[in-house]
Coordinates of C-alpha atoms in Angstrom, one line a residue:
Q815 CA 83.4 -8.0 126.3
V816 CA 86.2 -6.2 128.2
Q817 CA 85.9 -5.0 131.7
L818 CA 88.4 -2.4 133.0
V819 CA 89.3 -1.3 136.5
E820 CA 91.6 1.6 137.1
S821 CA 93.7 2.2 140.3
G822 CA 96.5 4.4 141.5
G823 CA 95.0 7.8 141.5
G824 CA 95.4 10.2 144.4
L825 CA 96.7 13.6 145.5
V826 CA 100.2 14.6 144.7
Q827 CA 102.2 17.9 144.7
A828 CA 103.3 19.6 141.5
G829 CA 106.4 18.0 140.2
G830 CA 105.5 14.6 141.7
S831 CA 104.8 11.3 140.1
L832 CA 101.9 8.7 140.1
R833 CA 101.5 5.4 138.3
L834 CA 98.0 4.4 137.2
S835 CA 97.1 0.8 136.6
C836 CA 94.3 -0.6 134.6
A837 CA 93.4 -4.3 135.1
A838 CA 91.4 -5.9 132.3
S839 CA 89.2 -9.0 132.2
G840 CA 88.5 -11.0 129.1
R841 CA 90.5 -13.1 126.7
T842 CA 91.1 -10.4 124.1
F843 CA 93.2 -7.9 126.1
S844 CA 96.4 -8.8 124.4
S845 CA 94.8 -8.3 121.0
R846 CA 93.6 -4.8 121.7
A847 CA 95.2 -1.4 121.7
M848 CA 94.7 0.4 125.0
G849 CA 94.3 4.1 125.8
W850 CA 94.2 6.5 128.7
F851 CA 91.9 9.5 128.6
R852 CA 91.2 12.2 131.1
Q853 CA 88.3 14.6 131.9
S854 CA 88.3 17.6 134.1
P855 CA 85.2 19.6 135.1
G856 CA 83.6 21.5 132.3
K857 CA 85.9 20.0 129.7
E858 CA 85.7 17.2 127.1
R859 CA 87.2 13.9 127.7
E860 CA 90.6 14.0 126.0
F861 CA 93.1 11.5 124.8
V862 CA 96.3 11.2 126.9
A863 CA 98.2 8.2 125.7
G864 CA 97.7 4.9 123.8
I865 CA 99.6 1.7 123.3
S866 CA 99.3 -0.9 120.5
W867 CA 98.2 -4.4 121.2
S868 CA 101.8 -5.6 121.2
G869 CA 103.2 -2.7 123.1
G870 CA 105.5 -1.9 120.3
S871 CA 103.9 1.5 119.4
T872 CA 102.7 4.3 121.6
A873 CA 101.1 7.7 121.1
F874 CA 100.8 10.7 123.4
A875 CA 99.0 14.0 123.6
D876 CA 101.3 16.9 123.1
S877 CA 100.5 18.1 126.6
V878 CA 102.1 15.1 128.2
K879 CA 104.9 14.1 125.9
G880 CA 108.2 13.7 127.7
R881 CA 106.4 13.4 131.1
F882 CA 104.1 10.4 130.8
T883 CA 104.8 6.9 129.6
I884 CA 102.5 4.1 128.8
S885 CA 103.2 0.4 129.1
R886 CA 101.4 -2.9 129.2
D887 CA 101.9 -6.4 130.6
N888 CA 99.8 -8.8 128.5
A889 CA 100.6 -11.7 130.8
K890 CA 98.9 -9.7 133.6
N891 CA 96.2 -8.2 131.5
T892 CA 97.3 -4.8 132.8
V893 CA 98.2 -1.4 131.2
Y894 CA 100.0 1.3 133.1
L895 CA 100.4 5.1 132.9
Q896 CA 103.5 6.5 134.5
M897 CA 103.0 10.2 135.1
N898 CA 106.1 12.3 136.1
S899 CA 106.6 16.0 136.6
L900 CA 102.9 16.4 137.3
K901 CA 101.3 19.8 136.9
P902 CA 98.1 21.2 138.4
E903 CA 96.6 21.2 134.9
D904 CA 96.9 17.4 134.9
T905 CA 94.2 17.3 137.5
A906 CA 91.4 15.2 136.1
V907 CA 89.6 11.9 136.3
Y908 CA 91.7 9.4 134.3
Y909 CA 90.0 6.6 132.3
C910 CA 91.4 3.5 130.8
A911 CA 89.8 2.3 127.6
A912 CA 90.1 -0.7 125.2
D913 CA 90.0 -0.4 121.4
V914 CA 87.0 -1.7 119.5
T915 CA 89.2 -3.4 116.9
L916 CA 91.6 -6.3 117.3
F917 CA 95.2 -5.9 116.2
S918 CA 94.5 -2.3 115.1
W919 CA 97.2 -0.1 113.6
P920 CA 98.2 2.7 114.2
V921 CA 97.4 3.4 117.8
P922 CA 93.9 4.9 117.9
T923 CA 93.6 8.3 119.5
G924 CA 89.9 9.0 119.0
R925 CA 87.4 8.6 121.8
S926 CA 84.9 6.9 119.4
E927 CA 87.4 4.1 118.8
Y928 CA 87.3 3.0 122.4
P929 CA 83.9 1.5 123.4
Y930 CA 85.1 -0.2 126.6
W931 CA 85.8 2.1 129.6
G932 CA 86.7 1.8 133.2
Q933 CA 85.1 3.8 136.0
G934 CA 87.9 6.3 136.3
T935 CA 90.4 7.3 138.9
Q936 CA 90.8 10.8 140.3
V937 CA 94.2 12.5 140.0
T938 CA 94.7 15.7 141.8
V939 CA 97.9 17.8 141.5
S940 CA 98.3 20.6 144.0
S941 CA 100.4 23.7 143.3

């Protein structure tokens, strides 16, 4: 089992930055790809970014490429989402998720591939 707790959300002006953190419990964190998803009212939960178990490979949604980065610290069982140049359309609840498969390749981007979820953290970007 993997338990995930997100933090770092908040209110920021357009053009600003936030860094989200996701702390994981369990002994398999370093063996699992990790993803960040987001969901805004009335919309489906969508993939934002993912990182392989080793940190050597990443994937991003087109809408955040060049603005967001994802990283992980396996020694701390933590994955991060650095969000720069934030836009009002980035407003959503952001969720951290852990891959179902150990040592998977390539980085999974589908919601169904991530059975472990955190509770979410709200990010609000004002114009």
